[in-house]
């Protein structure tokens, strides 16, 4: 299944993504593919691959419309770095993603950031009280987000 996803991703990038970039800008569709690829790697515990794909996103994101991709790349890279033992770099990534998500009013990204910060406090500093506070913050964000984003009948 992963091979098929990678093959489709490469074909998509070839036809629609990087071939159509102008003035150093990578298309949004190509960045969506890379973001989904990073998510797939981190979901399977492939942290080094996650870090590599996130670096590619960070290098190809252009400010002025593509900050959303930068935010998610920092989230995934931060979580991957923490799991790889690069805890300070991972923490800095997550804090940077938190600032960007707050500026963008991106509640979904903030939920992911709080989850990552909770994991950091739980596994690195062993500060379970702070970890629970981050999880509570994430839970509170999920509740408000799910109440405000409802399907229109």
Short mmCIF file of N, CA and C in Angstrom, two decimals:
data_model
loop_
_atom_site.label_atom_id
_atom_site.label_comp_id
_atom_site.label_asym_id
_atom_site.label_seq_id
_atom_site.Cartn_x
_atom_site.Cartn_y
_atom_site.Cartn_z
N UNK A 1 0.83 -1.18 0.00
CA UNK A 1 0.00 0.00 0.00
C UNK A 1 0.87 1.25 0.00
N UNK A 2 1.94 1.24 0.81
CA UNK A 2 2.82 2.40 0.87
C UNK A 2 3.55 2.59 -0.46
N UNK A 3 3.91 1.49 -1.11
CA UNK A 3 4.58 1.59 -2.41
C UNK A 3 3.67 2.24 -3.43
N UNK A 4 2.41 1.86 -3.41
CA UNK A 4 1.45 2.46 -4.33
C UNK A 4 1.31 3.95 -4.05
N UNK A 5 1.24 4.32 -2.76
CA UNK A 5 1.14 5.73 -2.39
C UNK A 5 2.36 6.50 -2.87
N UNK A 6 3.54 5.95 -2.66
CA UNK A 6 4.78 6.62 -3.10
C UNK A 6 4.81 6.75 -4.62
N UNK A 7 4.42 5.71 -5.33
CA UNK A 7 4.41 5.75 -6.79
C UNK A 7 3.44 6.82 -7.28
N UNK A 8 2.24 6.85 -6.69
CA UNK A 8 1.27 7.86 -7.08
C UNK A 8 1.75 9.27 -6.73
N UNK A 9 2.42 9.40 -5.60
CA UNK A 9 2.95 10.70 -5.21
C UNK A 9 4.00 11.19 -6.19
N UNK A 10 4.90 10.32 -6.57
CA UNK A 10 5.95 10.69 -7.53
C UNK A 10 5.33 11.08 -8.86
N UNK A 11 4.37 10.31 -9.33
CA UNK A 11 3.70 10.63 -10.60
C UNK A 11 2.98 11.97 -10.50
N UNK A 12 2.31 12.19 -9.39
CA UNK A 12 1.60 13.44 -9.20
C UNK A 12 2.56 14.63 -9.19
N UNK A 13 3.65 14.48 -8.45
CA UNK A 13 4.64 15.56 -8.41
C UNK A 13 5.23 15.81 -9.79
N UNK A 14 5.46 14.75 -10.53
CA UNK A 14 6.06 14.88 -11.85
C UNK A 14 5.14 15.65 -12.80
N UNK A 15 3.86 15.28 -12.79
CA UNK A 15 2.93 15.88 -13.75
C UNK A 15 2.37 17.22 -13.30
N UNK A 16 2.10 17.37 -12.00
CA UNK A 16 1.37 18.55 -11.55
C UNK A 16 2.17 19.46 -10.62
N UNK A 17 3.13 18.88 -9.94
CA UNK A 17 3.75 19.61 -8.85
C UNK A 17 4.97 20.41 -9.22
N UNK A 18 6.11 19.80 -9.05
CA UNK A 18 7.35 20.53 -9.16
C UNK A 18 7.64 20.97 -10.59
N UNK A 19 7.08 20.30 -11.58
CA UNK A 19 7.28 20.71 -12.95
C UNK A 19 6.64 22.05 -13.25
N UNK A 20 5.63 22.45 -12.48
CA UNK A 20 4.93 23.70 -12.75
C UNK A 20 5.34 24.84 -11.86
N UNK A 21 6.44 24.76 -11.17
CA UNK A 21 6.79 25.84 -10.26
C UNK A 21 7.33 27.04 -11.01
N UNK A 22 7.03 28.21 -10.48
CA UNK A 22 7.46 29.44 -11.09
C UNK A 22 8.10 30.31 -10.03
N UNK A 23 9.17 30.97 -10.39
CA UNK A 23 9.86 31.91 -9.50
C UNK A 23 10.18 31.29 -8.15
N UNK A 24 10.62 30.05 -8.14
CA UNK A 24 11.02 29.40 -6.90
C UNK A 24 9.87 28.88 -6.07
N UNK A 25 8.64 29.02 -6.57
CA UNK A 25 7.48 28.58 -5.80
C UNK A 25 7.06 27.18 -6.23
N UNK A 26 6.86 26.31 -5.27
CA UNK A 26 6.35 24.98 -5.51
C UNK A 26 4.84 25.08 -5.40
N UNK A 27 4.13 24.38 -6.27
CA UNK A 27 2.67 24.47 -6.28
C UNK A 27 2.08 23.94 -4.98
N UNK A 28 0.90 24.45 -4.66
CA UNK A 28 0.21 23.99 -3.46
C UNK A 28 -0.10 22.50 -3.53
N UNK A 29 -0.43 22.01 -4.72
CA UNK A 29 -0.76 20.59 -4.85
C UNK A 29 0.45 19.71 -4.53
N UNK A 30 1.63 20.16 -4.92
CA UNK A 30 2.84 19.40 -4.59
C UNK A 30 3.10 19.42 -3.08
N UNK A 31 2.85 20.55 -2.44
CA UNK A 31 3.04 20.63 -1.00
C UNK A 31 2.01 19.79 -0.25
N UNK A 32 0.78 19.70 -0.77
CA UNK A 32 -0.22 18.81 -0.17
C UNK A 32 0.27 17.36 -0.21
N UNK A 33 0.84 16.96 -1.32
CA UNK A 33 1.35 15.60 -1.45
C UNK A 33 2.46 15.36 -0.43
N UNK A 34 3.39 16.31 -0.31
CA UNK A 34 4.48 16.16 0.65
C UNK A 34 3.97 16.15 2.08
N UNK A 35 2.98 17.00 2.40
CA UNK A 35 2.40 17.02 3.74
C UNK A 35 1.77 15.67 4.07
N UNK A 36 1.01 15.12 3.13
CA UNK A 36 0.38 13.82 3.35
C UNK A 36 1.43 12.72 3.49
N UNK A 37 2.50 12.84 2.74
CA UNK A 37 3.59 11.87 2.83
C UNK A 37 4.25 11.94 4.21
N UNK A 38 4.48 13.14 4.71
CA UNK A 38 5.06 13.31 6.04
C UNK A 38 4.15 12.72 7.10
N UNK A 39 2.85 12.97 6.96
CA UNK A 39 1.88 12.41 7.91
C UNK A 39 1.91 10.88 7.88
N UNK A 40 1.99 10.32 6.68
CA UNK A 40 2.05 8.87 6.56
C UNK A 40 3.28 8.29 7.24
N UNK A 41 4.41 8.95 7.07
CA UNK A 41 5.65 8.45 7.69
C UNK A 41 5.58 8.55 9.22
N UNK A 42 5.10 9.67 9.73
CA UNK A 42 5.08 9.81 11.19
C UNK A 42 4.05 8.87 11.81
N UNK A 43 2.97 8.60 11.09
CA UNK A 43 1.95 7.67 11.60
C UNK A 43 2.48 6.25 11.73
N UNK A 44 3.46 5.92 10.87
CA UNK A 44 4.03 4.57 10.91
C UNK A 44 5.33 4.52 11.73
N UNK A 45 5.71 5.61 12.35
CA UNK A 45 6.91 5.61 13.17
C UNK A 45 8.19 5.73 12.37
N UNK A 46 8.12 6.19 11.15
CA UNK A 46 9.31 6.38 10.30
C UNK A 46 9.79 7.82 10.47
N UNK A 47 10.46 8.06 11.60
CA UNK A 47 10.77 9.43 12.01
C UNK A 47 11.85 10.09 11.16
N UNK A 48 12.84 9.34 10.73
CA UNK A 48 13.88 9.93 9.89
C UNK A 48 13.32 10.35 8.54
N UNK A 49 12.45 9.53 7.98
CA UNK A 49 11.80 9.89 6.71
C UNK A 49 10.89 11.09 6.90
N UNK A 50 10.21 11.14 8.03
CA UNK A 50 9.35 12.29 8.33
C UNK A 50 10.17 13.56 8.35
N UNK A 51 11.31 13.50 9.03
CA UNK A 51 12.18 14.68 9.13
C UNK A 51 12.68 15.11 7.75
N UNK A 52 13.01 14.15 6.90
CA UNK A 52 13.52 14.47 5.57
C UNK A 52 12.44 15.15 4.72
N UNK A 53 11.23 14.60 4.73
CA UNK A 53 10.14 15.16 3.94
C UNK A 53 9.77 16.56 4.47
N UNK A 54 9.77 16.71 5.78
CA UNK A 54 9.45 18.02 6.36
C UNK A 54 10.49 19.06 5.98
N UNK A 55 11.76 18.68 5.93
CA UNK A 55 12.79 19.61 5.48
C UNK A 55 12.53 20.05 4.05
N UNK A 56 12.08 19.13 3.22
CA UNK A 56 11.75 19.47 1.83
C UNK A 56 10.60 20.47 1.77
N UNK A 57 9.60 20.27 2.61
CA UNK A 57 8.47 21.21 2.66
C UNK A 57 8.95 22.58 3.12
N UNK A 58 9.74 22.60 4.19
CA UNK A 58 10.20 23.86 4.75
C UNK A 58 11.06 24.64 3.76
N UNK A 59 11.85 23.94 2.97
CA UNK A 59 12.71 24.61 1.99
C UNK A 59 11.94 25.13 0.79
N UNK A 60 10.80 24.54 0.50
CA UNK A 60 10.05 24.90 -0.70
C UNK A 60 8.81 25.74 -0.44
N UNK A 61 8.55 26.07 0.81
CA UNK A 61 7.38 26.88 1.13
C UNK A 61 7.70 28.36 0.92
N UNK A 62 6.78 29.05 0.27
CA UNK A 62 6.94 30.48 0.01
C UNK A 62 5.97 31.23 0.91
N UNK A 63 6.46 32.28 1.58
CA UNK A 63 5.60 33.09 2.44
C UNK A 63 4.69 33.93 1.56
N UNK A 64 3.47 34.04 2.00
CA UNK A 64 2.49 34.80 1.25
C UNK A 64 1.43 33.88 0.66
N UNK A 65 1.01 32.90 1.43
CA UNK A 65 -0.04 32.01 0.96
C UNK A 65 0.20 30.55 1.25
N UNK A 66 1.43 30.17 1.59
CA UNK A 66 1.73 28.76 1.84
C UNK A 66 2.19 28.50 3.28
N UNK A 67 1.90 29.42 4.17
CA UNK A 67 2.34 29.27 5.57
C UNK A 67 1.71 28.06 6.25
N UNK A 68 0.52 27.69 5.79
CA UNK A 68 -0.18 26.55 6.35
C UNK A 68 0.68 25.29 6.26
N UNK A 69 1.34 25.08 5.13
CA UNK A 69 2.21 23.92 4.95
C UNK A 69 3.42 23.99 5.88
N UNK A 70 3.96 25.18 6.05
CA UNK A 70 5.10 25.39 6.93
C UNK A 70 4.74 24.99 8.36
N UNK A 71 3.55 25.39 8.78
CA UNK A 71 3.09 25.08 10.14
C UNK A 71 3.02 23.57 10.36
N UNK A 72 2.39 22.86 9.45
CA UNK A 72 2.26 21.41 9.61
C UNK A 72 3.61 20.70 9.49
N UNK A 73 4.48 21.21 8.65
CA UNK A 73 5.82 20.62 8.54
C UNK A 73 6.56 20.76 9.87
N UNK A 74 6.42 21.91 10.52
CA UNK A 74 7.06 22.10 11.83
C UNK A 74 6.47 21.15 12.87
N UNK A 75 5.16 20.94 12.82
CA UNK A 75 4.52 20.03 13.78
C UNK A 75 5.06 18.61 13.60
N UNK A 76 5.00 18.12 12.38
CA UNK A 76 5.45 16.74 12.13
C UNK A 76 6.94 16.60 12.41
N UNK A 77 7.73 17.59 11.99
CA UNK A 77 9.17 17.52 12.22
C UNK A 77 9.48 17.57 13.72
N UNK A 78 8.76 18.41 14.45
CA UNK A 78 8.97 18.50 15.89
C UNK A 78 8.69 17.19 16.60
N UNK A 79 7.58 16.56 16.24
CA UNK A 79 7.25 15.28 16.86
C UNK A 79 8.27 14.21 16.48
N UNK A 80 8.69 14.20 15.21
CA UNK A 80 9.68 13.22 14.77
C UNK A 80 11.01 13.42 15.49
N UNK A 81 11.44 14.67 15.60
CA UNK A 81 12.72 14.94 16.27
C UNK A 81 12.70 14.53 17.73
N UNK A 82 11.58 14.76 18.39
CA UNK A 82 11.47 14.34 19.79
C UNK A 82 11.62 12.82 19.89
N UNK A 83 10.98 12.10 18.98
CA UNK A 83 11.06 10.64 19.00
C UNK A 83 12.46 10.14 18.61
N UNK A 84 13.20 10.96 17.85
CA UNK A 84 14.57 10.59 17.48
C UNK A 84 15.60 10.98 18.54
N UNK A 85 15.14 11.63 19.61
CA UNK A 85 16.05 12.03 20.67
C UNK A 85 16.63 13.43 20.49
N UNK A 86 16.19 14.14 19.46
CA UNK A 86 16.62 15.53 19.24
C UNK A 86 15.60 16.44 19.92
N UNK A 87 15.56 16.35 21.24
CA UNK A 87 14.44 16.92 21.98
C UNK A 87 14.39 18.45 21.93
N UNK A 88 15.51 19.12 22.03
CA UNK A 88 15.49 20.58 22.02
C UNK A 88 15.08 21.11 20.65
N UNK A 89 15.59 20.49 19.58
CA UNK A 89 15.19 20.90 18.23
C UNK A 89 13.70 20.66 18.03
N UNK A 90 13.22 19.52 18.50
CA UNK A 90 11.80 19.19 18.37
C UNK A 90 10.92 20.16 19.14
N UNK A 91 11.35 20.53 20.34
CA UNK A 91 10.59 21.48 21.14
C UNK A 91 10.53 22.84 20.43
N UNK A 92 11.65 23.28 19.86
CA UNK A 92 11.67 24.55 19.14
C UNK A 92 10.74 24.50 17.92
N UNK A 93 10.72 23.38 17.22
CA UNK A 93 9.80 23.23 16.09
C UNK A 93 8.35 23.36 16.54
N UNK A 94 8.01 22.68 17.62
CA UNK A 94 6.63 22.72 18.11
C UNK A 94 6.24 24.11 18.59
N UNK A 95 7.16 24.80 19.27
CA UNK A 95 6.85 26.16 19.73
C UNK A 95 6.69 27.12 18.56
N UNK A 96 7.51 26.94 17.53
CA UNK A 96 7.37 27.76 16.32
C UNK A 96 6.05 27.48 15.62
N UNK A 97 5.65 26.21 15.56
CA UNK A 97 4.37 25.84 14.96
C UNK A 97 3.22 26.42 15.77
N UNK A 98 3.38 26.46 17.09
CA UNK A 98 2.32 27.02 17.95
C UNK A 98 2.12 28.50 17.65
N UNK A 99 3.22 29.23 17.52
CA UNK A 99 3.11 30.66 17.19
C UNK A 99 2.43 30.87 15.84
N UNK A 100 2.83 30.09 14.84
CA UNK A 100 2.23 30.22 13.51
C UNK A 100 0.75 29.85 13.53
N UNK A 101 0.41 28.77 14.22
CA UNK A 101 -0.99 28.33 14.28
C UNK A 101 -1.86 29.38 14.96
N UNK A 102 -1.33 30.03 15.99
CA UNK A 102 -2.09 31.08 16.66
C UNK A 102 -2.29 32.27 15.74
N UNK A 103 -1.27 32.64 14.99
CA UNK A 103 -1.39 33.76 14.04
C UNK A 103 -2.40 33.42 12.95
N UNK A 104 -2.39 32.17 12.50
CA UNK A 104 -3.28 31.73 11.42
C UNK A 104 -4.69 31.39 11.93
N UNK A 105 -4.89 31.39 13.24
CA UNK A 105 -6.16 30.96 13.85
C UNK A 105 -6.52 29.55 13.39
N UNK A 106 -5.52 28.67 13.41
CA UNK A 106 -5.67 27.30 12.93
C UNK A 106 -5.82 26.37 14.14
N UNK A 107 -7.06 26.13 14.53
CA UNK A 107 -7.33 25.31 15.71
C UNK A 107 -6.89 23.87 15.54
N UNK A 108 -7.01 23.35 14.34
CA UNK A 108 -6.59 21.97 14.09
C UNK A 108 -5.09 21.81 14.32
N UNK A 109 -4.31 22.75 13.81
CA UNK A 109 -2.87 22.71 14.03
C UNK A 109 -2.53 22.88 15.51
N UNK A 110 -3.26 23.76 16.19
CA UNK A 110 -3.01 23.95 17.62
C UNK A 110 -3.27 22.66 18.40
N UNK A 111 -4.29 21.91 18.02
CA UNK A 111 -4.56 20.63 18.68
C UNK A 111 -3.36 19.70 18.53
N UNK A 112 -2.80 19.65 17.32
CA UNK A 112 -1.63 18.80 17.07
C UNK A 112 -0.42 19.29 17.85
N UNK A 113 -0.25 20.60 17.94
CA UNK A 113 0.87 21.16 18.70
C UNK A 113 0.74 20.80 20.17
N UNK A 114 -0.46 21.00 20.75
CA UNK A 114 -0.66 20.68 22.16
C UNK A 114 -0.44 19.19 22.43
N UNK A 115 -0.83 18.36 21.51
CA UNK A 115 -0.58 16.93 21.65
C UNK A 115 0.93 16.67 21.67
N UNK A 116 1.67 17.29 20.75
CA UNK A 116 3.12 17.12 20.71
C UNK A 116 3.80 17.64 21.96
N UNK A 117 3.34 18.81 22.46
CA UNK A 117 3.92 19.36 23.68
C UNK A 117 3.60 18.48 24.89
N UNK A 118 2.42 17.90 24.89
CA UNK A 118 2.07 16.96 25.97
C UNK A 118 2.96 15.73 25.95
N UNK A 119 3.21 15.21 24.76
CA UNK A 119 4.12 14.06 24.65
C UNK A 119 5.53 14.44 25.09
N UNK A 120 5.97 15.64 24.74
CA UNK A 120 7.30 16.11 25.15
C UNK A 120 7.39 16.14 26.68
N UNK A 121 6.42 16.77 27.31
CA UNK A 121 6.46 16.88 28.78
C UNK A 121 6.37 15.51 29.45
N UNK A 122 5.59 14.62 28.86
CA UNK A 122 5.41 13.30 29.45
C UNK A 122 6.66 12.45 29.30
N UNK A 123 7.25 12.45 28.12
CA UNK A 123 8.34 11.51 27.83
C UNK A 123 9.74 12.07 28.04
N UNK A 124 9.91 13.38 27.93
CA UNK A 124 11.26 13.95 28.04
C UNK A 124 11.50 14.52 29.43
N UNK A 125 10.62 15.39 29.88
CA UNK A 125 10.84 16.02 31.19
C UNK A 125 10.20 15.26 32.34
N UNK A 126 9.32 14.30 32.01
CA UNK A 126 8.56 13.54 33.00
C UNK A 126 7.74 14.44 33.92
N UNK A 127 7.32 15.59 33.39
CA UNK A 127 6.46 16.51 34.12
C UNK A 127 5.02 16.19 33.74
N UNK A 128 4.43 15.27 34.47
CA UNK A 128 3.12 14.76 34.12
C UNK A 128 2.02 15.80 34.33
N UNK A 129 2.21 16.70 35.27
CA UNK A 129 1.22 17.75 35.50
C UNK A 129 1.12 18.67 34.29
N UNK A 130 2.28 19.13 33.78
CA UNK A 130 2.27 19.99 32.58
C UNK A 130 1.76 19.22 31.37
N UNK A 131 2.11 17.94 31.30
CA UNK A 131 1.63 17.12 30.20
C UNK A 131 0.10 17.07 30.20
N UNK A 132 -0.48 16.84 31.37
CA UNK A 132 -1.94 16.81 31.47
C UNK A 132 -2.56 18.14 31.10
N UNK A 133 -1.89 19.24 31.45
CA UNK A 133 -2.41 20.56 31.08
C UNK A 133 -2.45 20.73 29.57
N UNK A 134 -1.42 20.27 28.87
CA UNK A 134 -1.42 20.36 27.40
C UNK A 134 -2.52 19.47 26.82
N UNK A 135 -2.69 18.28 27.38
CA UNK A 135 -3.74 17.39 26.89
C UNK A 135 -5.13 18.00 27.14
N UNK A 136 -5.29 18.63 28.29
CA UNK A 136 -6.57 19.29 28.58
C UNK A 136 -6.82 20.44 27.60
N UNK A 137 -5.78 21.19 27.32
CA UNK A 137 -5.90 22.29 26.35
C UNK A 137 -6.31 21.73 24.99
N UNK A 138 -5.69 20.64 24.60
CA UNK A 138 -6.03 20.01 23.32
C UNK A 138 -7.47 19.52 23.34
N UNK A 139 -7.87 18.90 24.43
CA UNK A 139 -9.24 18.40 24.54
C UNK A 139 -10.24 19.56 24.45
N UNK A 140 -9.92 20.65 25.13
CA UNK A 140 -10.80 21.82 25.08
C UNK A 140 -10.89 22.39 23.67
N UNK A 141 -9.77 22.37 22.94
CA UNK A 141 -9.79 22.87 21.56
C UNK A 141 -10.62 21.94 20.69
N UNK A 142 -10.50 20.64 20.89
CA UNK A 142 -11.29 19.69 20.10
C UNK A 142 -12.78 19.90 20.32
N UNK A 143 -13.14 20.15 21.56
CA UNK A 143 -14.56 20.34 21.87
C UNK A 143 -15.09 21.60 21.22
N UNK A 144 -14.34 22.71 21.31
CA UNK A 144 -14.84 23.95 20.70
C UNK A 144 -14.80 23.87 19.19
N UNK A 145 -13.80 23.22 18.64
CA UNK A 145 -13.71 23.09 17.19
C UNK A 145 -14.84 22.24 16.65
N UNK A 146 -15.12 21.12 17.32
CA UNK A 146 -16.17 20.24 16.82
C UNK A 146 -17.54 20.88 16.94
N UNK A 147 -17.70 21.81 17.89
CA UNK A 147 -18.98 22.47 18.02
C UNK A 147 -19.16 23.57 16.98
N UNK A 148 -18.07 24.18 16.55
CA UNK A 148 -18.19 25.29 15.62
C UNK A 148 -18.13 24.84 14.16
N UNK A 149 -17.58 23.67 13.90
CA UNK A 149 -17.51 23.17 12.54
C UNK A 149 -18.51 22.03 12.41
N UNK A 150 -19.69 22.36 11.96
CA UNK A 150 -20.74 21.35 11.80
C UNK A 150 -21.14 21.29 10.34
N UNK A 151 -21.57 20.11 9.89
CA UNK A 151 -22.03 20.02 8.51
C UNK A 151 -23.30 20.83 8.30
N UNK A 152 -23.42 21.43 7.15
CA UNK A 152 -24.62 22.21 6.82
C UNK A 152 -25.61 21.28 6.15
N UNK A 153 -26.81 21.23 6.70
CA UNK A 153 -27.86 20.35 6.15
C UNK A 153 -28.62 21.05 5.06
#
